[in-house]
Coordinates of C-alpha atoms and ligand atoms in Angstrom, one line a residue:
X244 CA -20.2 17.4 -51.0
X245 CA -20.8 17.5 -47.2
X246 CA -18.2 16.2 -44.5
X247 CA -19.7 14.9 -41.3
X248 CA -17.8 16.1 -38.4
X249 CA -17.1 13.6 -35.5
X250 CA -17.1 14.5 -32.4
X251 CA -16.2 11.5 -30.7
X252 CA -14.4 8.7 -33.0
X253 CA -15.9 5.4 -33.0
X254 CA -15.3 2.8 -30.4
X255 CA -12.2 0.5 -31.1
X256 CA -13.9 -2.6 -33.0
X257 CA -14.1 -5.6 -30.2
X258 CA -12.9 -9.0 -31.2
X259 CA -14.5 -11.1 -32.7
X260 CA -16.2 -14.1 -31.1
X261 CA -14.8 -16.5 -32.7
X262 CA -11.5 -15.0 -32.5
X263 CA -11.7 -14.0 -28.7
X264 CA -9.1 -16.5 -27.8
X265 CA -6.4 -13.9 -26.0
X266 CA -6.6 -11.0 -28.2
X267 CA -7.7 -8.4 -26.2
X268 CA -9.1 -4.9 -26.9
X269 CA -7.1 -1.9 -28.0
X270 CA -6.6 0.8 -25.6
X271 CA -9.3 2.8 -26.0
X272 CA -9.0 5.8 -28.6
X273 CA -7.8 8.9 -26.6
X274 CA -10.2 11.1 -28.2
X275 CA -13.4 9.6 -26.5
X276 CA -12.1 10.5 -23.1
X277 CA -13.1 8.8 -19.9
X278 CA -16.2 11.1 -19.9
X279 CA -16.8 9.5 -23.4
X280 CA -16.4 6.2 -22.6
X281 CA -18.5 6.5 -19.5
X282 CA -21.7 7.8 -21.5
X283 CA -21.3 5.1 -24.2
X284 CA -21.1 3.0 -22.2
X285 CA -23.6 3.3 -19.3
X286 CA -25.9 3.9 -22.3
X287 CA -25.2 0.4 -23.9
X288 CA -25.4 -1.3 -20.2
X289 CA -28.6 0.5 -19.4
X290 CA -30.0 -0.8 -23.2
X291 CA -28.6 -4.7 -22.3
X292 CA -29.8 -4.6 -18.3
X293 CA -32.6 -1.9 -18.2
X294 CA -33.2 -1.4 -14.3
X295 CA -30.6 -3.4 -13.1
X296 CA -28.1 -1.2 -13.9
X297 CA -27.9 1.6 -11.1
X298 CA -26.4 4.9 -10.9
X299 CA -28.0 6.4 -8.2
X300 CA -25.9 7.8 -5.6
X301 CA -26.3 6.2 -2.6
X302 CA -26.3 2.6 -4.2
X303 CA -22.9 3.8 -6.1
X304 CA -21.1 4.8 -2.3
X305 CA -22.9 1.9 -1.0
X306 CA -20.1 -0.3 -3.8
X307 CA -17.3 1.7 -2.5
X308 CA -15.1 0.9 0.4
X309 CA -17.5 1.1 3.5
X310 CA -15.9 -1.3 6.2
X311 CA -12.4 0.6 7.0
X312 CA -11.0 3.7 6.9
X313 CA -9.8 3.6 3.2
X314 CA -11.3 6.5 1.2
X315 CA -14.8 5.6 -0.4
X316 CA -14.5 5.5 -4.1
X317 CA -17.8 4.6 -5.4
X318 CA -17.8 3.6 -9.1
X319 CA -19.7 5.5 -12.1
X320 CA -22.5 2.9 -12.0
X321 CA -23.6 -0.7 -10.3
X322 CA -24.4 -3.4 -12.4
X323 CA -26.8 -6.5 -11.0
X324 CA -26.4 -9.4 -14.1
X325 CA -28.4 -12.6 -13.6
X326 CA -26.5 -14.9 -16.0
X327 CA -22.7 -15.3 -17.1
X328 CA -23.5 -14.7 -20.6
X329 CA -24.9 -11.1 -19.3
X330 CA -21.3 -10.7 -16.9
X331 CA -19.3 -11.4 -20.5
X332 CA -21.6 -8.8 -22.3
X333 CA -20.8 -6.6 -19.7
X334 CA -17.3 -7.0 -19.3
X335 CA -16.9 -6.6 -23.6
X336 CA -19.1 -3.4 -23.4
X337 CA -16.7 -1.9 -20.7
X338 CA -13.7 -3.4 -22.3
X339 CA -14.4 -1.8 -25.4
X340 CA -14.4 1.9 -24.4
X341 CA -11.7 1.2 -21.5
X342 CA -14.0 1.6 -18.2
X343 CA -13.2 -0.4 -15.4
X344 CA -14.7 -3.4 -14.0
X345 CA -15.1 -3.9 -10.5
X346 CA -16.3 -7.4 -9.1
X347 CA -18.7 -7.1 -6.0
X348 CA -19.9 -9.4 -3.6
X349 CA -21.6 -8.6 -0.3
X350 CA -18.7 -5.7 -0.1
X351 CA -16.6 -7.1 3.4
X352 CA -13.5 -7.1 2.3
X353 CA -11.8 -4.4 4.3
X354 CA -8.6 -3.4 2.4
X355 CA -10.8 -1.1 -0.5
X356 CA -10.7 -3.8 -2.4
X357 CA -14.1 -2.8 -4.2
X358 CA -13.2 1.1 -4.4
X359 CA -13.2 2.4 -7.8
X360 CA -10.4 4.4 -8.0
X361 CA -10.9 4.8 -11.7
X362 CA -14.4 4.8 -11.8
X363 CA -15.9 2.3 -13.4
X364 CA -18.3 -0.2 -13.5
X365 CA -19.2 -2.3 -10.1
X366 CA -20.9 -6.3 -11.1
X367 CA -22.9 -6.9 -8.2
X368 CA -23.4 -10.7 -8.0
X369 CA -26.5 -10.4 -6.0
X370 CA -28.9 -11.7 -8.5
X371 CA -26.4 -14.9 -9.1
X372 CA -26.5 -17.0 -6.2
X373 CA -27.9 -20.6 -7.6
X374 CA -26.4 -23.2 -5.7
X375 CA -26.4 -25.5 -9.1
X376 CA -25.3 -28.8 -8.4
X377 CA -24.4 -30.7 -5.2
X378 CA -22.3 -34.0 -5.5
X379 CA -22.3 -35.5 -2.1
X380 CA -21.0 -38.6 -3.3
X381 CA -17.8 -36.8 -4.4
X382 CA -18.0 -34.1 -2.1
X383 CA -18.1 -31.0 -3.6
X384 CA -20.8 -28.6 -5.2
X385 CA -20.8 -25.8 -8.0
X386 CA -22.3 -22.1 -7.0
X387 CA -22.7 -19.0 -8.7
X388 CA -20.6 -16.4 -7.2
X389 CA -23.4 -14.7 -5.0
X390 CA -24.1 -17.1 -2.8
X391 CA -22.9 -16.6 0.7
X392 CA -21.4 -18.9 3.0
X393 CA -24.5 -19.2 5.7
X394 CA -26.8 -19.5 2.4
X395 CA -24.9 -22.3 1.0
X396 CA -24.3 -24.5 4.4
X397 CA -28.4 -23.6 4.9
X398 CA -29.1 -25.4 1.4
X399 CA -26.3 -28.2 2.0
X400 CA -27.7 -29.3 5.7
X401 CA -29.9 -32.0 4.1
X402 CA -27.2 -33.7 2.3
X403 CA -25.7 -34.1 5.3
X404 CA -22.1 -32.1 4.4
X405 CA -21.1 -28.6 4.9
X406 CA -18.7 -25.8 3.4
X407 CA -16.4 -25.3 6.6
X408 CA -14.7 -22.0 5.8
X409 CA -16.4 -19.1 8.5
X410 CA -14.7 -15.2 7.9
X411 CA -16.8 -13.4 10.4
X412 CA -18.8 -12.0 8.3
X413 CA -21.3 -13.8 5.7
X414 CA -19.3 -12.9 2.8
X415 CA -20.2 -13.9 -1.1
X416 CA -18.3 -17.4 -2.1
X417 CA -16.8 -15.3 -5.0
X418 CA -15.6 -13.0 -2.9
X419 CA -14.2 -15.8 -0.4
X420 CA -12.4 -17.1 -3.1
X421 CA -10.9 -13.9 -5.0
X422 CA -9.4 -13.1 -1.5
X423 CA -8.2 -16.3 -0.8
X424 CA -10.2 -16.0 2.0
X425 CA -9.9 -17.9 5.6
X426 CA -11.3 -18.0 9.0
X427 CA -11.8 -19.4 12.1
X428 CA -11.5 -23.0 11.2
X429 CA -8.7 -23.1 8.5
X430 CA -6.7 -24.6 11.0
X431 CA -8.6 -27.8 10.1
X432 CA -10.0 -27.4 7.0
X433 CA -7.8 -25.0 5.2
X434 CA -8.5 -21.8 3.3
X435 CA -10.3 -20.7 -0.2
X436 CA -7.1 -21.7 -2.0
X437 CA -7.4 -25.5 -0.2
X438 CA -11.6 -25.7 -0.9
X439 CA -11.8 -24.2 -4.5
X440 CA -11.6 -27.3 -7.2
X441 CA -12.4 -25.2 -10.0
X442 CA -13.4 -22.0 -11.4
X443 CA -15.6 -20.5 -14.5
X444 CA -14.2 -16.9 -15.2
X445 CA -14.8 -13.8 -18.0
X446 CA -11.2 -12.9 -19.0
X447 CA -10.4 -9.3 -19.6
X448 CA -11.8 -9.6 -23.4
X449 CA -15.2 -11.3 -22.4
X450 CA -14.0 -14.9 -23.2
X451 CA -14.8 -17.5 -20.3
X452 CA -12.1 -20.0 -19.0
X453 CA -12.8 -23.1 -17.1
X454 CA -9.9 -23.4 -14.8
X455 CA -9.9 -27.4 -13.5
X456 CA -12.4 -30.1 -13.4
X457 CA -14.1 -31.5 -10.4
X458 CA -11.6 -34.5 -10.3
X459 CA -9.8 -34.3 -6.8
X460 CA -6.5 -33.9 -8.2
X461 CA -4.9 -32.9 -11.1
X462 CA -1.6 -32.1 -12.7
X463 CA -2.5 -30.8 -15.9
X464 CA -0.8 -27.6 -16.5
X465 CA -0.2 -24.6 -15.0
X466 CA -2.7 -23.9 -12.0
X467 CA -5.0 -21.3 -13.6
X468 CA -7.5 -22.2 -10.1
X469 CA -5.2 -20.7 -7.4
X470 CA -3.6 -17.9 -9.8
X471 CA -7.6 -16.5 -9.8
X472 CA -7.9 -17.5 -6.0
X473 CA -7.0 -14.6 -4.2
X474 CA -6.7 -12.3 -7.2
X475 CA -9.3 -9.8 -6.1
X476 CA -10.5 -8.9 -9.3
X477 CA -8.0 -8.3 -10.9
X478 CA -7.3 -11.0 -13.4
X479 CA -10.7 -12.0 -14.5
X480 CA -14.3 -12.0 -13.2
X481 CA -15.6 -15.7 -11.5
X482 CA -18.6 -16.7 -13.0
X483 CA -19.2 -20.4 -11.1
X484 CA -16.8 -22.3 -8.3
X485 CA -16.5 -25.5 -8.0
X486 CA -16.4 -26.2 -4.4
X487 CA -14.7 -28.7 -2.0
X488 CA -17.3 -30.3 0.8
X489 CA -17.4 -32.0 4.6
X490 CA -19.2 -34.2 5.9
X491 CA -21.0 -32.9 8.9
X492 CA -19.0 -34.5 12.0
X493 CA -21.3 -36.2 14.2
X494 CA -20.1 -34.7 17.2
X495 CA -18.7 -31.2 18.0
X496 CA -17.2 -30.3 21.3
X497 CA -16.5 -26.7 22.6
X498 CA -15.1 -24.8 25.3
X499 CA -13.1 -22.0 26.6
X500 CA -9.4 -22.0 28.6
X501 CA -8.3 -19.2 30.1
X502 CA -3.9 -18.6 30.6
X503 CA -1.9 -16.8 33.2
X504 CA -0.1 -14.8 29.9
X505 CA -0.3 -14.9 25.5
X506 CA 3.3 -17.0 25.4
X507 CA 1.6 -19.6 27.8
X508 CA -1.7 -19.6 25.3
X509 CA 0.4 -19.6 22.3
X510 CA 2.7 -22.5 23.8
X511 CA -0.7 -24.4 24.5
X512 CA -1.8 -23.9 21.0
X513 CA 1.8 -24.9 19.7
X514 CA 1.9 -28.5 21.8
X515 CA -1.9 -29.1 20.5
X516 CA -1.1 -29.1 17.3
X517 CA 2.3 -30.7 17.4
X518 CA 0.6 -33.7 19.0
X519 CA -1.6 -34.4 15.9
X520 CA -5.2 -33.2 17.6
X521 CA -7.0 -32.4 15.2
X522 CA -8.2 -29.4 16.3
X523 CA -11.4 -27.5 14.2
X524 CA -10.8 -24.1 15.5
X525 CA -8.3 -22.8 18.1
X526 CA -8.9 -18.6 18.7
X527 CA -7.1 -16.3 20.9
X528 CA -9.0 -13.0 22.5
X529 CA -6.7 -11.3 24.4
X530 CA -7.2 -9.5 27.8
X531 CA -8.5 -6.6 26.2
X532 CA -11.1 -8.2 24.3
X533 CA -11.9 -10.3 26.8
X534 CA -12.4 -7.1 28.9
X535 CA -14.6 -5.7 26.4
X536 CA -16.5 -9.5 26.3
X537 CA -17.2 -9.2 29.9
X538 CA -18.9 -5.4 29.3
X539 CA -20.6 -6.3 26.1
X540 CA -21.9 -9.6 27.1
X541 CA -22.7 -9.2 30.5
X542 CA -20.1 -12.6 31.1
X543 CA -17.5 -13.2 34.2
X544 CA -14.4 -14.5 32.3
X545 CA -11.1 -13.9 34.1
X546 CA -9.8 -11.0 32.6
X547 CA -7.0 -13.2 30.9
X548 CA -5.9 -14.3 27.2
X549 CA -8.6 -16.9 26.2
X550 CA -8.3 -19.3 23.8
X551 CA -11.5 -21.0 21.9
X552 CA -11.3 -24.1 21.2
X553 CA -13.5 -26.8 19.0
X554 CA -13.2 -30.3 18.2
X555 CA -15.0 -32.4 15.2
X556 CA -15.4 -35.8 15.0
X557 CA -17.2 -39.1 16.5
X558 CA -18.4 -38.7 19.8
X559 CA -15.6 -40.5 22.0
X560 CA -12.9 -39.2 19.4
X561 CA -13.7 -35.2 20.5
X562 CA -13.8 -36.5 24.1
X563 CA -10.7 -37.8 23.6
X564 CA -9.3 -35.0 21.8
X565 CA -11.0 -32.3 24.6
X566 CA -9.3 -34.3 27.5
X567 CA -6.1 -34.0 26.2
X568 CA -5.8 -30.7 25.5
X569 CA -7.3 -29.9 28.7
X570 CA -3.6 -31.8 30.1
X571 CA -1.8 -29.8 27.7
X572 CA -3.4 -26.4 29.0
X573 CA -3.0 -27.2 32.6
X574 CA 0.8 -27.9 31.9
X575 CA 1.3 -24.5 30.7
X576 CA 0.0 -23.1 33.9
X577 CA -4.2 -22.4 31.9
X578 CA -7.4 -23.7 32.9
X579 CA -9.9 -24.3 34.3
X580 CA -10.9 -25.4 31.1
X581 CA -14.8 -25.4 30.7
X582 CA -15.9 -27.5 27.4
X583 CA -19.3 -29.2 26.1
X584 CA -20.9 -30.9 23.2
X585 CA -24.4 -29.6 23.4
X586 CA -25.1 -26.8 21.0
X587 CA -26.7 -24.7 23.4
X588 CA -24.0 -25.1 25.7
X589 CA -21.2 -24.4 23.2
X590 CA -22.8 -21.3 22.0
X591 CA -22.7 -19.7 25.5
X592 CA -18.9 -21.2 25.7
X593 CA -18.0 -19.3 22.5
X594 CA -19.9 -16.1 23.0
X595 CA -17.0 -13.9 23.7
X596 CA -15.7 -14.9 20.5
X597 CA -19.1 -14.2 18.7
X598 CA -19.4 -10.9 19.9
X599 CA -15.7 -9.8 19.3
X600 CA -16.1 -7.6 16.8
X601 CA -19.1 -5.7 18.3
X602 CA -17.6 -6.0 22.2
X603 CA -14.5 -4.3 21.0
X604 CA -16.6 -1.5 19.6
X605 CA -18.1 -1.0 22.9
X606 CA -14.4 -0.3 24.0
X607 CA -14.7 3.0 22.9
X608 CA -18.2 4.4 21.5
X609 CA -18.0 6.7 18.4
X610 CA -15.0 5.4 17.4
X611 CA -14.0 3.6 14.1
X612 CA -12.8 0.1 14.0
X613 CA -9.6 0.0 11.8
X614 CA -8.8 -4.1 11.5
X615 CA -5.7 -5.4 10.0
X616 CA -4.4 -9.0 10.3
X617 CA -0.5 -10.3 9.6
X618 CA 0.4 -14.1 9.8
X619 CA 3.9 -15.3 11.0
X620 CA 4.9 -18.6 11.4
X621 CA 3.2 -20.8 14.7
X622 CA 6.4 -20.6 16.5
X623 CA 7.1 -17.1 16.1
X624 CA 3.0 -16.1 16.8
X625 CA 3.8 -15.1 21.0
X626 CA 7.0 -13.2 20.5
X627 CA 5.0 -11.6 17.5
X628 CA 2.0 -10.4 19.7
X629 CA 4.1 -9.6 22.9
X630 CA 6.0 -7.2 20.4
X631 CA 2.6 -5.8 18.9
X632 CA 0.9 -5.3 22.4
X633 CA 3.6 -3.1 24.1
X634 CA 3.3 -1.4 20.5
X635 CA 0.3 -0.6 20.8
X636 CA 0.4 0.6 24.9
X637 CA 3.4 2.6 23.7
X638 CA 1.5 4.4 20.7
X639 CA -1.2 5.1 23.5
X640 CA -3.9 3.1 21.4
X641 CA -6.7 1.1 21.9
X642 CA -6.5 -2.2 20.4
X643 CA -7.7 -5.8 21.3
X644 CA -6.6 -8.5 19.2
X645 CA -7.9 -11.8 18.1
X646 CA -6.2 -14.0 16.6
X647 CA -6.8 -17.9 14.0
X648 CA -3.4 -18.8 16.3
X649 CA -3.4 -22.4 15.1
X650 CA -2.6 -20.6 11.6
X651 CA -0.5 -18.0 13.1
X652 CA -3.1 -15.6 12.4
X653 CA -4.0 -12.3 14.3
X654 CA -5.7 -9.2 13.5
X655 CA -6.6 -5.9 15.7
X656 CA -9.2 -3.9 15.8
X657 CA -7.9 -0.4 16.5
X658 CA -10.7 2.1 18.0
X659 CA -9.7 5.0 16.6
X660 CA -11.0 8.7 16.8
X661 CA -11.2 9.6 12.8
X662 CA -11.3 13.3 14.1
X663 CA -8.1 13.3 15.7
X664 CA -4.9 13.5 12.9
X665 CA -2.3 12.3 15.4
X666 CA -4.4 9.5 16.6
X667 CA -4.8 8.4 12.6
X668 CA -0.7 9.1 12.3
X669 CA 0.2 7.1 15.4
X670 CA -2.2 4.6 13.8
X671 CA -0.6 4.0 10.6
X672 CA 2.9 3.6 12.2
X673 CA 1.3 1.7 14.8
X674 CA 0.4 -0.9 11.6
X675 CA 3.6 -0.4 9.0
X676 CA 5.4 -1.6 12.2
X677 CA 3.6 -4.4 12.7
X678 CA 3.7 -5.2 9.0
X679 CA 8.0 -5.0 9.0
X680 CA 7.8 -7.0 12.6
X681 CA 5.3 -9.9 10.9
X682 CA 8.0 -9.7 7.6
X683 CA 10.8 -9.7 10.1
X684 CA 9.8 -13.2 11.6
X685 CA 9.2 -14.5 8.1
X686 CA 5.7 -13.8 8.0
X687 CA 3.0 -12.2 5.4
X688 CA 1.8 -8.9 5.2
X689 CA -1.9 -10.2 5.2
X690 CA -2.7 -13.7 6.2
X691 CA -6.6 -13.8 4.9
X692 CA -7.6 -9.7 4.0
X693 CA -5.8 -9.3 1.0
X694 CA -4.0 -7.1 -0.5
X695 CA -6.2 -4.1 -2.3
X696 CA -5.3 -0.7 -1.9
X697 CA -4.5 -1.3 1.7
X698 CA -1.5 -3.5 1.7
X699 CA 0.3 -2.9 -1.6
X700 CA 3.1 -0.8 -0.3
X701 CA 4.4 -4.1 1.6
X702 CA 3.8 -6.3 -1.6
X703 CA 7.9 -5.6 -2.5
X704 CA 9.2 -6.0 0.7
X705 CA 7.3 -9.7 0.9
X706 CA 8.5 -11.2 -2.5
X707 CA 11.3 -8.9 -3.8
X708 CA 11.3 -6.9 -7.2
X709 CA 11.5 -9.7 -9.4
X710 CA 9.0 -11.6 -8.4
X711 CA 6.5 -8.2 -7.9
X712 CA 7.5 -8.3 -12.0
X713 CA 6.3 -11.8 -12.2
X714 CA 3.2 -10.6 -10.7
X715 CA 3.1 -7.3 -13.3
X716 CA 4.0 -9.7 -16.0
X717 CA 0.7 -12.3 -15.2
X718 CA -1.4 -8.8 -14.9
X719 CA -0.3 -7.5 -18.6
X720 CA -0.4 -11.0 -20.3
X721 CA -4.1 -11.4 -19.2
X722 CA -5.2 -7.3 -18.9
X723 CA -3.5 -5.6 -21.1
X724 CA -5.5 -2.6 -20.8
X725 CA -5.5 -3.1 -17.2
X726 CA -9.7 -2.6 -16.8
X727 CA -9.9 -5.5 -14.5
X728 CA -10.2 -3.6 -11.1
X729 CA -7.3 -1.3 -11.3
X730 CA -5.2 0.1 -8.7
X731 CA -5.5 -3.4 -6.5
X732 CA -2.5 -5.4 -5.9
X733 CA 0.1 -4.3 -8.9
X734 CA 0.3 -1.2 -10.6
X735 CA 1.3 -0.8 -14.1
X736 CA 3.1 1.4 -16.0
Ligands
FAD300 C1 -16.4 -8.2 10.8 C2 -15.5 -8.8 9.8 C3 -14.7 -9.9 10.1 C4 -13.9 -10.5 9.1 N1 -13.2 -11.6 9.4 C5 -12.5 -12.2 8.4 C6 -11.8 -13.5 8.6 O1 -11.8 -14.0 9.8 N2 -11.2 -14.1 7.6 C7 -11.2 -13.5 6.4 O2 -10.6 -14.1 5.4 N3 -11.8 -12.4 6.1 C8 -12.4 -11.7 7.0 N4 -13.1 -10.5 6.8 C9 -13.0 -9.9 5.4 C10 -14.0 -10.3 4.4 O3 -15.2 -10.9 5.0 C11 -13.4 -11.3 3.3 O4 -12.4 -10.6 2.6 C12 -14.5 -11.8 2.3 O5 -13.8 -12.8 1.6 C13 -15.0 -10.8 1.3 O6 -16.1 -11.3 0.7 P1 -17.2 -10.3 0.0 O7 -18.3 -11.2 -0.6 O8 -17.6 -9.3 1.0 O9 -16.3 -9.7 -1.1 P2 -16.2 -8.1 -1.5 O10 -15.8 -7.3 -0.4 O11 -17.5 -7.7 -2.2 O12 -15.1 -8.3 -2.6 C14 -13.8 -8.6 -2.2 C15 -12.8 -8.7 -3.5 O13 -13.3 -9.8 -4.3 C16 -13.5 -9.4 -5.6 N5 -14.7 -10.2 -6.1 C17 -15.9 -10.3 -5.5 N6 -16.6 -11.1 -6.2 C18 -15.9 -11.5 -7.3 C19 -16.1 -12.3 -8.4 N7 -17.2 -13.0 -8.6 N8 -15.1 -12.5 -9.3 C20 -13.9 -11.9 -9.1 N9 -13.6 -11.1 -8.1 C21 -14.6 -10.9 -7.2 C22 -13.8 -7.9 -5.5 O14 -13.6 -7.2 -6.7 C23 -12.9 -7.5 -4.4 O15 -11.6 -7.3 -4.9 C24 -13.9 -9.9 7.7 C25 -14.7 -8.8 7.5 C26 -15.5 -8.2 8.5 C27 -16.3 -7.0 8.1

């Protein structure tokens, strides 16, 4: 009698549809190795998608971290599934043998929140971006994850509504909402966490949840909706969001004010909001950018902190709303304040906040753009950028900062020389310190970029051990095996 020798022991035995419920997956036999699991399963992924699975190197860095400096850590392979029956095969096959998953969407997010430390698989969500049902009765519409915000507002414009939330870039609405994601205009509108109603969502073992229904409101049960918003991958994988609309206001007004100092533009933004105008978007540049505005965009502002200002509503209601905070401005020593309702004419206003990112660039050729953002309470916003500007003079950086002030919001862009290892060391002080100053004032260590690898050193100075275990404890019960984009938000072990 012959023995057969193995020389890799079979894969752990997957559960059973019917008994998916919340059993998940063994840990993956120790034997088969991570080189093992990665050949079985990049062979059973190439057999389910054919070519649209991708190893090839450049597509692989391409799913790493590309917008900051954090390390690029591409994953073993890209996946592109067209349905969310294919994103549940995918997630059992990897599941199975242990491999990471990594969620992808356009790839913006700018803490390495799609790195694959691990390796892995990355689920490109490319191919699903079906807008699939649009309720303008009731104000909300259900998308595929792939869809990106200017996509979606292009296909809603007929029905006369609009998705409101605008990060700069034109990010993926799955990626929006596992970052809790925000912008510009939250002020008014809110953030993902506000404008998702539901989710659809593969759970670590391949089984699919539906968090909520469309209904407005609901209290039944815990809130699975916002424990997935803003959990960057790593709880499940979002298959289909049900989201909140607006109508399109029928008038918009613009325009630009320019203050003697950032206390007097923070004060302005302070009173507006105190007095119940309901402000759309309120944006501060200060004189730096609006230096580097001036260069980039051939414009004449007065080298002074700027705030952007828009107004939504009927046509005598953002006249109304434009006047007054006009008053308000010139009582704290701004103005003139130049505003107008044509879209031509708005778009010129605004311009220096378009161009941020690429004017601040321009500051200082060849250099890398390092952008972090911290949120602090309204009231606490000028003391909080005072603190962070003489920071910055004092670490003899270059840094121009931008801030969603109505929220409390700012980021900077840092231009720094990646060539130069005390220029990167002065950097990441430059940062921890604004971090402990924005903690210090009651604040967050990340109002709208999330967490990834980036930001999960401040995680236990902002909630405290026990409710960091919380967090651990919510990762375990739902990934045991912790394959759902590891090394993002909480460790384990
Ligand atoms: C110039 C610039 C300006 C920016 N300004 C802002 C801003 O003002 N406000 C703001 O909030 N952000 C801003 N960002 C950051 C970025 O645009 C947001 O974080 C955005 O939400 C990321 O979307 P994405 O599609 O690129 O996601 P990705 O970067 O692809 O992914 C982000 C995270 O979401 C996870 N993910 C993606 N899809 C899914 C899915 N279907 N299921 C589960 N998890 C998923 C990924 O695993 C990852 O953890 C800016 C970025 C840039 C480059």
């Amino acid at each position: 009698m012959t023995t057969a020798v193995r020389s890799t022991p079979p894969p752990p035995r997957p559960p059973r549809q019917a008994e998916e419920g919340l059993s998940f997956y063994a840990p993956p036999f120790a034997e088969e190795g991570r080189e093992g699991a990665r050949t079985a399963v990049l062979a059973e992924l190439a057999r389910q998608l054919g070519d649209r699975l991708s190893v090839a190197s450049a597509v692989r860095t391409q799913h790493g971290n590309t917008t900051t400096w954090v390390a690029n850590q591409p994953p073993d392979a890209v996946a592109f599934p067209s349905s969310a029956e294919e994103v549940q095969a995918i997630v059992r096959t990897c599941a199975t043998h242990g491999l990471p998953i990594i969620p992808f969407g356009v790839g913006t997010s700018l803490e390495g929140q799609v790195n694959a430390p691990l390796g892995g698989v990355s689920i490109d969500f490319r191919d699903m971006n079906r807008v699939l049902a649009v309720h303008p009765e009731d104000l909300d519409c259900v998308v595929e994850p792939g869809v990106t915000r200017k996509q979606l507002n292009a296909f809603l414009r007929d029905y006369g509504v609009f998705f409101p939330l605008d990060p700069g870039a034109d990010a993926s609405i799955g990626g929006m909402a596992a970052t809790r994601a925000s912008g510009t205009n939250a002020v008014r509108y809110g953030t993902m966490k506000d404008n998702v109603l539901a989710l659809k969502a593969v759970l670590a073992n391949g089984a699919m949840i539906t968090t909520s229904r469309r209904a407005r409101k609901s209290a039944a049960g815990y809130d699975l909706t916002r424990l997935l918003v803003g959990s960057e991958g790593t709880l499940a994988v979002i298959t289909e969001i049900t989201l909140r609309l607006h109508g399109i206001p029928e008038a918009i007004a613009g325009g630009v004010c320019p203050f003697p100092s950032v206390e007097a533009a923070c004060e302005a933004t302070i009173a507006t909001i105190q007095s119940g105008i309901p402000v759309a978007r309120i944006e501060l540049l200060d004189a730096l950018q609006v230096k580097a505005v001036n260069a980039y965009s051939k414009l004449t502002l007065p080298e002074r902190p700027l705030l952007c200002v828009e107004f939504h509503g009927s046509a005598s209601g953002v006249e109304e709303q434009s006047a007054r905070f006009g008053e308000i401005a010139a009582d704290l020593g701004g103005g003139p304040f130049e505003w107008a309702t044509k879209a031509e004419d708005r778009t010129r206003l605004w311009q220096a906040r378009h161009d941020a990112y690429w004017a601040a660039l321009g500051l200082r050729p060849g250099a890398k753009a390092i952008a972090s953002d911290v949120c602090v309470p309204i009231s606490r916003l000028a003391e909080c950028v005072t603190a962070t500007q003489a920071d910055i003079a004092a670490s003899r950086l270059v840094a121009p900062i931008v801030g969603h002030v109505g929220d409390g919001n700012f980021h900077l862009s840092i231009l720094v020389d990646m060539a130069d290892a005390d220029e990167i060391r002065r950097t990441e002080e430059l940062l921890e310190r604004m971090v402990e100053r924005a903690l210090a004032m009651e604040g967050t260590c990340t109002g709208e970029h999330g967490v990834g690898q980036g930001k999960m050193k401040y995680l236990k100075a902002e909630h405290g051990d026990t409710a960091l275990l919380a967090m651990r404890a919510i990762k375990t019960a739902l990934d045991p095996q912790n394959v759902m984009n590891p090394g993002k938000i909480v460790t384990l072990g």
